[in-house]
Amino acid sequence: MNFDHILIRYGEMALKGKNRRSFEQKLQRNLIRKLKAYPATKIKKTKDRMYVLLNGEDPHEVMEICRKVFGIHSLSFAVKVEKSEEQLKEAVLLAFNDAKGARTFKISAKRSDKEFPIPSQELNPLLGGHILQNTEGVTVDVHHPDVEIKVEVRNDAAYITAQDYPGAGGLPVGTTGQSLLMLSGGIDSPVAGYLTMKRGVDLEAIHFHSPPYTSERSKQKVIDLAEQLSNYGNSIKVHVVPFTEIQQKIAREMPEGYSMTITRRMMMRLSEKLADQRGILSLTTGESLGQVASQTMESMSAINDVTNYPIIRPLVAMDKLEIIDVSRKIDTYGISIRPYEDCCTVFVPKAPKTKPTKENANYYESSVDFSQDLDKALAETYTIELQDGKRLHQEDEFKDLF
Ligand SMILES: Nc1ncnc2c1ncn2[C@@H]1O[C@H](COP(=O)(O)OP(=O)(O)OP(=O)(O)O)[C@@H](O)[C@H]1O
């Protein structure tokens, strides 16, 4: 005997009133897409739940994928069996054994089929006794069990549900619009992307690359990060912007103390232009208050001054250690700490202004025309697409988008 379906419980989505139907449909579509490699699976919706029918696919592999899909509060394996004592016993033991390390359990049986000869009060000790006989060092705890096994004897069959696995939470990706993630090779921006997706946002990413100062390997690192992020949402297009000439011009013609602020302002301008071309309504960054010179209140104000776009900063109130915890959980940490330089670290001034003003930045920029450089960088931008942890398209397939 093995589990034949996975029960999916919604979280916050259940609160969404009138929009609930469209949230459910999005979740269903996202699940179907993520489970493409398991073609026998089917998704079934009932009034307040969803089920993945496994039809012989590996339960644990499918569970791993479902646990990364946003919009799910918790999941459990379940098995449908004939209404016989033998089958019920086998099924509860299967459910108990799935809860690795559980030392205590509780059976909660319900019998809606009153024709079934064993009443619920008798089912609990009967099935519990079977688990006790077939395990060692395990006890029943009806108040705080490690695992609660639910048994429902219905008219058509009996259903046994095993332990709860926590889901990824949040809202189904694609229900709250799109954002352009400014993705560096660092620890923070991939985490910001993950948390933004968790709020139901579909991501595209922009990366500023400065060859030969930054290497192919540093670009590859960013692609690997986006690839990893694509496991959690829809496909992610990474737009790679050649940024060398702009950075050289800043280094040549702007006061050194302001070069970092002005570099960021150019990145913002380019990101806004690209988002606008793509019909995307917000930007997302990995900025967190107070971490580095570019993230003081004054810096953020001077950088933000060049755009009216809403900027999502999911990390703004998080500690570095909290950010690292998330990056470990989502498997981006190992990629982020590869030692390849980012364009900002290559050109970093010895003493960046920690309290720049927008007035000064505007004044310095007004003496040099950057508009053609920005247009050129955008015209030479190319795109790579990642889906479900794999690269989808070659770079030049998207050239005609710009
Ligand atoms: N080369 C880049 N391409 C795209 N976005 C970038 C790049 N460099 C920085 N950013 C954006 O600016 C934000 C702030 O960068 P900064 O270098 O100040 O901070 P950080 O803490 O090092 O961030 P991260 O860990 O994400 O690199 C990043 O989180 C990212 O969103």
Short mmCIF file of C-alpha atoms and ligand atoms in Angstrom, two decimals:
data_model
loop_
_atom_site.label_atom_id
_atom_site.label_comp_id
_atom_site.label_asym_id
_atom_site.label_seq_id
_atom_site.Cartn_x
_atom_site.Cartn_y
_atom_site.Cartn_z
CA MET A 1 0.00 0.00 0.00
CA ASN A 2 1.18 3.55 -0.72
CA PHE A 3 -0.29 7.05 -0.53
CA ASP A 4 -2.44 7.85 -3.51
CA HIS A 5 -3.16 11.53 -3.02
CA ILE A 6 -1.88 14.69 -1.35
CA LEU A 7 -4.32 16.92 0.46
CA ILE A 8 -3.66 20.65 0.10
CA ARG A 9 -4.92 23.22 2.60
CA TYR A 10 -4.99 26.91 1.71
CA GLY A 11 -3.66 29.54 4.03
CA GLU A 12 -4.29 33.23 3.66
CA MET A 13 -5.92 32.53 0.33
CA ALA A 14 -8.92 31.15 2.17
CA LEU A 15 -9.55 34.71 3.43
CA LYS A 16 -9.74 36.29 0.03
CA GLY A 17 -13.55 36.53 -0.21
CA LYS A 18 -14.81 37.15 -3.73
CA ASN A 19 -11.36 36.75 -5.28
CA ARG A 20 -10.98 33.31 -3.84
CA ARG A 21 -12.00 31.53 -7.01
CA SER A 22 -9.38 33.23 -9.13
CA PHE A 23 -6.72 32.55 -6.47
CA GLU A 24 -7.67 28.89 -6.45
CA GLN A 25 -7.56 28.71 -10.22
CA LYS A 26 -4.11 30.28 -10.25
CA LEU A 27 -2.89 27.85 -7.60
CA GLN A 28 -4.29 24.95 -9.60
CA ARG A 29 -2.58 26.16 -12.79
CA ASN A 30 0.72 26.72 -10.94
CA LEU A 31 0.56 23.20 -9.50
CA ILE A 32 -0.21 21.65 -12.88
CA ARG A 33 2.77 23.45 -14.41
CA LYS A 34 5.13 22.48 -11.61
CA LEU A 35 4.05 18.84 -11.84
CA LYS A 36 4.60 18.56 -15.59
CA ALA A 37 7.36 16.03 -15.03
CA TYR A 38 4.81 13.80 -13.25
CA PRO A 39 2.26 13.40 -16.05
CA ALA A 40 -0.01 10.94 -14.27
CA THR A 41 -0.85 13.45 -11.52
CA LYS A 42 -4.20 15.24 -11.60
CA ILE A 43 -5.38 18.18 -9.49
CA LYS A 44 -8.87 18.03 -8.07
CA LYS A 45 -10.64 20.95 -6.42
CA THR A 46 -13.41 20.59 -3.87
CA LYS A 47 -15.27 23.31 -1.99
CA ASP A 48 -12.47 24.27 0.37
CA ARG A 49 -9.53 22.02 -0.51
CA MET A 50 -7.42 20.77 -3.34
CA TYR A 51 -6.02 17.30 -3.92
CA VAL A 52 -3.17 16.02 -6.02
CA LEU A 53 -4.17 12.58 -7.29
CA LEU A 54 -0.89 10.71 -7.61
CA ASN A 55 -1.99 7.92 -9.96
CA GLY A 56 1.16 5.95 -9.22
CA GLU A 57 3.69 8.85 -9.23
CA ASP A 58 6.22 8.93 -6.36
CA PRO A 59 4.45 10.55 -3.37
CA HIS A 60 7.58 12.06 -1.79
CA GLU A 61 8.94 13.54 -5.02
CA VAL A 62 5.58 15.16 -5.75
CA MET A 63 5.32 16.40 -2.15
CA GLU A 64 8.75 18.11 -2.42
CA ILE A 65 7.58 20.04 -5.46
CA CYS A 66 4.21 20.99 -3.97
CA ARG A 67 5.91 22.28 -0.81
CA LYS A 68 7.64 24.97 -2.87
CA VAL A 69 4.43 26.29 -4.41
CA PHE A 70 3.19 29.52 -2.82
CA GLY A 71 -0.43 29.76 -1.65
CA ILE A 72 -0.40 26.49 0.31
CA HIS A 73 -0.60 26.49 4.09
CA SER A 74 -0.06 22.77 4.71
CA LEU A 75 -0.15 19.42 2.97
CA SER A 76 -0.69 15.81 3.98
CA PHE A 77 -0.37 12.48 2.30
CA ALA A 78 -3.59 10.54 2.17
CA VAL A 79 -4.74 7.16 1.00
CA LYS A 80 -8.14 5.92 -0.07
CA VAL A 81 -8.85 2.31 0.92
CA GLU A 82 -11.66 -0.19 0.95
CA LYS A 83 -13.79 -0.12 4.08
CA SER A 84 -12.32 -3.19 5.71
CA GLU A 85 -10.56 -3.55 9.06
CA GLU A 86 -7.44 -4.97 7.39
CA GLN A 87 -7.12 -2.13 4.90
CA LEU A 88 -7.69 0.49 7.60
CA LYS A 89 -5.01 -1.05 9.81
CA GLU A 90 -2.50 -1.14 6.99
CA ALA A 91 -3.28 2.46 6.08
CA VAL A 92 -2.87 3.90 9.60
CA LEU A 93 0.48 2.15 9.94
CA LEU A 94 1.60 3.62 6.62
CA ALA A 95 0.51 7.06 7.86
CA PHE A 96 2.33 6.66 11.18
CA ASN A 97 5.55 5.49 9.53
CA ASP A 98 5.55 8.57 7.32
CA ALA A 99 5.93 10.77 10.41
CA LYS A 100 9.66 10.11 10.84
CA GLY A 101 10.76 10.37 14.45
CA ALA A 102 7.21 10.55 15.86
CA ARG A 103 6.98 8.91 19.28
CA THR A 104 3.35 9.72 20.09
CA PHE A 105 0.19 9.67 18.01
CA LYS A 106 -3.55 10.02 18.07
CA ILE A 107 -6.15 8.47 15.79
CA SER A 108 -9.17 10.64 15.02
CA ALA A 109 -11.77 8.48 13.33
CA LYS A 110 -15.09 9.68 11.85
CA ARG A 111 -17.73 7.42 10.40
CA SER A 112 -20.20 9.12 8.10
CA ASP A 113 -21.22 5.75 6.62
CA LYS A 114 -23.40 4.46 9.42
CA GLU A 115 -23.64 1.06 7.68
CA PHE A 116 -19.98 0.45 8.46
CA PRO A 117 -20.10 -1.96 11.40
CA ILE A 118 -17.38 -0.43 13.63
CA PRO A 119 -18.37 2.84 15.36
CA SER A 120 -15.78 5.65 15.61
CA GLN A 121 -15.18 5.20 19.37
CA GLU A 122 -14.17 1.62 18.66
CA LEU A 123 -12.12 2.47 15.58
CA ASN A 124 -9.74 4.70 17.54
CA PRO A 125 -8.48 1.99 19.96
CA LEU A 126 -8.63 -0.73 17.30
CA LEU A 127 -6.44 1.14 14.80
CA GLY A 128 -4.27 2.70 17.52
CA GLY A 129 -3.67 -0.77 18.95
CA HIS A 130 -2.45 -1.94 15.55
CA ILE A 131 0.16 0.84 15.46
CA LEU A 132 1.28 0.04 19.03
CA GLN A 133 1.67 -3.66 18.17
CA ASN A 134 3.82 -2.88 15.13
CA THR A 135 6.16 -0.26 16.61
CA GLU A 136 8.48 0.10 19.59
CA GLY A 137 8.62 2.90 22.16
CA VAL A 138 5.53 4.58 20.75
CA THR A 139 2.59 5.76 22.86
CA VAL A 140 -0.79 7.37 22.39
CA ASP A 141 -1.13 11.05 23.36
CA VAL A 142 -4.58 12.46 22.73
CA HIS A 143 -3.66 16.01 23.81
CA HIS A 144 -0.34 16.82 22.13
CA PRO A 145 0.48 13.98 19.74
CA ASP A 146 3.53 14.19 17.43
CA VAL A 147 1.20 13.06 14.70
CA GLU A 148 -2.56 12.96 14.35
CA ILE A 149 -3.85 10.39 11.89
CA LYS A 150 -7.32 11.13 10.56
CA VAL A 151 -9.59 8.34 9.43
CA GLU A 152 -12.85 9.06 7.63
CA VAL A 153 -15.16 6.23 6.74
CA ARG A 154 -17.42 7.59 4.01
CA ASN A 155 -19.98 5.96 1.76
CA ASP A 156 -17.64 5.35 -1.17
CA ALA A 157 -14.46 4.39 0.72
CA ALA A 158 -12.31 5.19 3.74
CA TYR A 159 -9.75 8.02 3.67
CA ILE A 160 -6.67 8.11 5.89
CA THR A 161 -4.69 11.33 6.23
CA ALA A 162 -1.14 11.40 7.58
CA GLN A 163 0.91 14.17 9.25
CA ASP A 164 0.81 17.82 8.17
CA TYR A 165 3.77 19.14 6.20
CA PRO A 166 4.10 22.93 6.24
CA GLY A 167 3.57 24.53 2.84
CA ALA A 168 5.41 27.57 1.45
CA GLY A 169 2.62 29.93 2.58
CA GLY A 170 1.94 33.24 0.84
CA LEU A 171 -0.20 33.71 -2.25
CA PRO A 172 -0.13 31.89 -5.60
CA VAL A 173 2.45 33.47 -7.91
CA GLY A 174 0.74 35.57 -10.56
CA THR A 175 -2.15 36.79 -8.40
CA THR A 176 -0.69 40.17 -7.43
CA GLY A 177 1.07 41.43 -10.57
CA GLN A 178 4.66 41.62 -11.76
CA SER A 179 7.86 43.16 -10.46
CA LEU A 180 11.34 43.64 -11.90
CA LEU A 181 13.89 42.30 -9.42
CA MET A 182 17.27 44.05 -9.42
CA LEU A 183 19.37 40.94 -9.04
CA SER A 184 23.03 41.17 -8.04
CA GLY A 185 25.14 38.14 -7.21
CA GLY A 186 24.87 38.86 -3.46
CA ILE A 187 22.96 37.18 -0.67
CA ASP A 188 20.21 39.74 -0.37
CA SER A 189 18.53 40.29 -3.73
CA PRO A 190 17.65 36.59 -4.34
CA VAL A 191 16.02 36.52 -0.89
CA ALA A 192 14.13 39.72 -1.78
CA GLY A 193 12.98 38.01 -4.98
CA TYR A 194 11.81 34.94 -3.09
CA LEU A 195 9.85 36.99 -0.55
CA THR A 196 8.25 39.09 -3.29
CA MET A 197 7.17 35.95 -5.14
CA LYS A 198 5.73 34.72 -1.87
CA ARG A 199 3.32 37.66 -1.98
CA GLY A 200 2.01 36.33 -5.31
CA VAL A 201 4.23 38.45 -7.56
CA ASP A 202 5.53 37.19 -10.89
CA LEU A 203 9.19 38.19 -11.33
CA GLU A 204 11.47 39.24 -14.12
CA ALA A 205 15.04 40.19 -13.18
CA ILE A 206 17.57 42.77 -14.34
CA HIS A 207 21.29 42.38 -13.84
CA PHE A 208 24.02 44.93 -14.51
CA HIS A 209 27.16 43.35 -15.82
CA SER A 210 30.50 45.10 -16.45
CA PRO A 211 32.84 42.93 -18.49
CA PRO A 212 35.83 42.64 -18.45
CA TYR A 213 35.82 44.02 -14.87
CA THR A 214 33.25 41.40 -13.96
CA SER A 215 33.77 37.92 -15.33
CA GLU A 216 31.55 35.42 -17.13
CA ARG A 217 31.54 33.48 -13.89
CA SER A 218 30.00 36.38 -12.00
CA LYS A 219 27.25 36.54 -14.64
CA GLN A 220 26.81 32.77 -14.43
CA LYS A 221 26.38 33.13 -10.68
CA VAL A 222 23.43 35.46 -11.23
CA ILE A 223 21.90 33.09 -13.78
CA ASP A 224 22.30 30.23 -11.30
CA LEU A 225 20.56 32.33 -8.65
CA ALA A 226 17.65 33.07 -10.98
CA GLU A 227 17.54 29.41 -11.93
CA GLN A 228 17.20 28.48 -8.27
CA LEU A 229 14.49 31.14 -7.74
CA SER A 230 12.56 29.80 -10.73
CA ASN A 231 11.86 26.66 -8.68
CA TYR A 232 9.44 28.73 -6.60
CA GLY A 233 7.49 30.62 -9.22
CA ASN A 234 6.90 30.94 -12.91
CA SER A 235 9.68 31.19 -15.44
CA ILE A 236 12.05 34.11 -14.79
CA LYS A 237 13.52 36.22 -17.57
CA VAL A 238 16.87 37.72 -16.61
CA HIS A 239 17.70 40.86 -18.60
CA VAL A 240 21.47 41.36 -18.63
CA VAL A 241 22.44 45.00 -19.13
CA PRO A 242 25.99 45.79 -20.34
CA PHE A 243 27.01 48.42 -17.82
CA THR A 244 30.76 48.84 -18.38
CA GLU A 245 30.69 52.06 -20.39
CA ILE A 246 28.36 53.80 -17.96
CA GLN A 247 30.50 52.79 -15.00
CA GLN A 248 33.68 53.94 -16.74
CA LYS A 249 32.06 57.29 -17.53
CA ILE A 250 30.93 57.69 -13.92
CA ALA A 251 34.44 56.83 -12.67
CA ARG A 252 35.93 59.33 -15.14
CA GLU A 253 33.54 62.24 -14.85
CA MET A 254 31.76 62.17 -11.49
CA PRO A 255 33.30 63.08 -8.09
CA GLU A 256 34.59 59.90 -6.47
CA GLY A 257 32.55 60.27 -3.27
CA TYR A 258 29.34 60.32 -5.35
CA SER A 259 30.20 57.57 -7.83
CA MET A 260 28.37 54.88 -5.87
CA THR A 261 25.22 57.00 -5.49
CA ILE A 262 25.25 57.95 -9.16
CA THR A 263 25.88 54.34 -10.23
CA ARG A 264 22.79 53.28 -8.29
CA ARG A 265 20.76 56.11 -9.77
CA MET A 266 21.73 54.95 -13.27
CA MET A 267 20.71 51.39 -12.36
CA MET A 268 17.35 52.69 -11.13
CA ARG A 269 16.78 54.70 -14.30
CA LEU A 270 17.59 51.71 -16.49
CA SER A 271 15.44 49.39 -14.39
CA GLU A 272 12.51 51.76 -14.61
CA LYS A 273 12.88 52.10 -18.38
CA LEU A 274 13.05 48.35 -18.85
CA ALA A 275 10.11 47.73 -16.50
CA ASP A 276 8.12 50.30 -18.44
CA GLN A 277 8.93 48.59 -21.77
CA ARG A 278 7.86 45.26 -20.30
CA GLY A 279 4.63 46.61 -18.77
CA ILE A 280 5.89 45.84 -15.25
CA LEU A 281 4.61 48.16 -12.53
CA SER A 282 7.22 47.92 -9.74
CA LEU A 283 10.88 47.26 -8.94
CA THR A 284 12.21 44.98 -6.19
CA THR A 285 15.61 45.37 -4.50
CA GLY A 286 17.53 43.58 -1.78
CA GLU A 287 18.18 46.80 0.14
CA SER A 288 18.07 46.59 3.90
CA LEU A 289 18.44 49.65 6.10
CA GLY A 290 21.87 50.42 7.48
CA GLN A 291 23.84 47.50 6.02
CA VAL A 292 26.26 49.39 3.79
CA ALA A 293 27.00 52.93 2.56
CA SER A 294 24.37 52.67 -0.18
CA GLN A 295 21.70 51.74 2.34
CA THR A 296 21.62 54.69 4.71
CA MET A 297 18.39 56.68 4.79
CA GLU A 298 20.16 59.52 2.95
CA SER A 299 21.49 57.18 0.25
CA MET A 300 18.13 55.55 -0.30
CA SER A 301 16.53 58.95 -0.63
CA ALA A 302 19.14 60.18 -3.15
CA ILE A 303 18.93 56.94 -5.16
CA ASN A 304 15.14 56.76 -5.06
CA ASP A 305 14.88 60.34 -6.28
CA VAL A 306 15.25 59.31 -9.94
CA THR A 307 12.17 57.11 -10.10
CA ASN A 308 8.48 57.34 -9.34
CA TYR A 309 8.14 53.60 -9.56
CA PRO A 310 7.01 51.76 -6.42
CA ILE A 311 10.03 49.92 -5.02
CA ILE A 312 9.43 46.73 -3.06
CA ARG A 313 12.11 46.23 -0.41
CA PRO A 314 11.12 43.07 1.44
CA LEU A 315 14.36 43.00 3.47
CA VAL A 316 14.26 46.54 4.75
CA ALA A 317 13.51 45.53 8.33
CA MET A 318 15.41 42.24 8.43
CA ASP A 319 18.73 41.49 10.14
CA LYS A 320 21.53 40.03 8.05
CA LEU A 321 21.31 36.75 9.97
CA GLU A 322 17.61 36.46 9.26
CA ILE A 323 18.30 37.09 5.57
CA ILE A 324 21.02 34.41 5.58
CA ASP A 325 18.60 31.94 7.19
CA VAL A 326 16.13 32.43 4.35
CA SER A 327 18.87 32.20 1.71
CA ARG A 328 19.96 28.86 3.19
CA LYS A 329 16.39 27.62 3.23
CA ILE A 330 15.84 28.47 -0.43
CA ASP A 331 19.28 27.16 -1.49
CA THR A 332 20.65 30.41 -2.84
CA TYR A 333 23.24 30.93 -0.08
CA GLY A 334 25.83 28.52 -1.52
CA ILE A 335 25.62 30.28 -4.90
CA SER A 336 25.68 33.80 -3.43
CA ILE A 337 28.91 33.24 -1.51
CA ARG A 338 30.90 32.16 -4.59
CA PRO A 339 33.73 34.66 -4.66
CA TYR A 340 33.08 36.46 -7.96
CA GLU A 341 33.05 40.21 -8.04
CA ASP A 342 29.96 42.35 -8.72
CA CYS A 343 30.16 45.53 -10.84
CA CYS A 344 29.58 47.63 -7.73
CA THR A 345 32.44 46.10 -5.79
CA VAL A 346 34.88 46.56 -8.69
CA PHE A 347 34.19 50.30 -8.96
CA VAL A 348 33.57 50.96 -5.28
CA PRO A 349 35.11 54.30 -4.24
CA LYS A 350 37.54 54.37 -1.31
CA ALA A 351 35.22 56.60 0.69
CA PRO A 352 31.64 56.56 -0.62
CA LYS A 353 29.42 59.32 0.78
CA THR A 354 27.18 57.79 3.38
CA LYS A 355 25.03 60.92 3.47
CA PRO A 356 24.68 62.00 -0.14
CA THR A 357 22.01 64.52 -1.11
CA LYS A 358 19.81 64.36 -4.16
CA GLU A 359 20.59 68.04 -4.85
CA ASN A 360 24.31 67.29 -5.16
CA ALA A 361 23.70 64.16 -7.23
CA ASN A 362 21.43 66.15 -9.59
CA TYR A 363 24.02 68.90 -9.80
CA TYR A 364 26.91 66.56 -10.71
CA GLU A 365 24.83 64.62 -13.22
CA SER A 366 23.64 67.83 -14.90
CA SER A 367 27.14 68.53 -16.21
CA VAL A 368 27.32 65.27 -18.23
CA ASP A 369 24.78 63.78 -20.65
CA PHE A 370 24.15 60.12 -19.86
CA SER A 371 20.96 59.70 -21.90
CA GLN A 372 22.64 58.15 -24.95
CA ASP A 373 24.63 55.77 -22.76
CA LEU A 374 21.44 54.62 -21.08
CA ASP A 375 19.70 54.08 -24.43
CA LYS A 376 22.70 52.17 -25.77
CA ALA A 377 22.85 49.92 -22.69
CA LEU A 378 19.17 49.11 -23.05
CA ALA A 379 19.52 48.45 -26.78
CA GLU A 380 22.34 45.98 -26.06
CA THR A 381 20.50 44.24 -23.23
CA TYR A 382 19.91 40.54 -23.80
CA THR A 383 17.66 38.09 -22.01
CA ILE A 384 18.00 34.59 -20.63
CA GLU A 385 14.97 32.64 -19.41
CA LEU A 386 14.92 30.11 -16.58
CA GLN A 387 12.13 27.77 -15.62
CA ASP A 388 11.78 25.14 -12.90
CA GLY A 389 15.49 25.26 -12.13
CA LYS A 390 16.59 25.00 -15.79
CA ARG A 391 17.66 27.32 -18.54
CA LEU A 392 14.95 27.66 -21.15
CA HIS A 393 16.19 29.87 -23.96
CA GLN A 394 19.45 31.01 -25.44
CA GLU A 395 20.39 34.62 -25.03
CA ASP A 396 19.77 36.04 -28.49
CA GLU A 397 16.28 34.62 -28.85
CA PHE A 398 14.98 37.68 -27.06
CA LYS A 399 17.04 40.34 -28.82
CA ASP A 400 14.04 41.52 -30.80
CA LEU A 401 12.17 42.40 -27.61
CA PHE A 402 14.15 45.63 -27.31
N1 LIG B 1 24.90 44.38 -10.47
C1 LIG B 1 23.64 44.54 -10.04
N2 LIG B 1 22.61 44.21 -10.87
C2 LIG B 1 21.33 44.37 -10.45
N3 LIG B 1 20.98 44.86 -9.26
C3 LIG B 1 21.96 45.21 -8.41
C4 LIG B 1 23.34 45.07 -8.75
N4 LIG B 1 24.06 45.49 -7.70
C5 LIG B 1 23.18 45.87 -6.75
N5 LIG B 1 21.91 45.70 -7.16
C6 LIG B 1 20.66 45.99 -6.43
O1 LIG B 1 20.90 46.96 -5.42
C7 LIG B 1 20.63 46.38 -4.13
C8 LIG B 1 21.59 46.95 -3.11
O2 LIG B 1 22.89 46.56 -3.46
P1 LIG B 1 24.07 46.72 -2.45
O3 LIG B 1 25.31 46.31 -3.14
O4 LIG B 1 23.99 48.10 -1.86
O5 LIG B 1 23.66 45.78 -1.28
P2 LIG B 1 23.96 44.28 -0.91
O6 LIG B 1 23.55 44.14 0.51
O7 LIG B 1 25.35 43.92 -1.31
O8 LIG B 1 22.87 43.54 -1.82
P3 LIG B 1 23.01 42.10 -2.48
O9 LIG B 1 23.38 41.16 -1.36
O10 LIG B 1 21.66 41.83 -3.06
O11 LIG B 1 24.08 42.23 -3.54
C9 LIG B 1 20.80 44.88 -4.34
O12 LIG B 1 20.12 44.14 -3.35
C10 LIG B 1 20.19 44.73 -5.70
O13 LIG B 1 18.78 44.72 -5.62
#
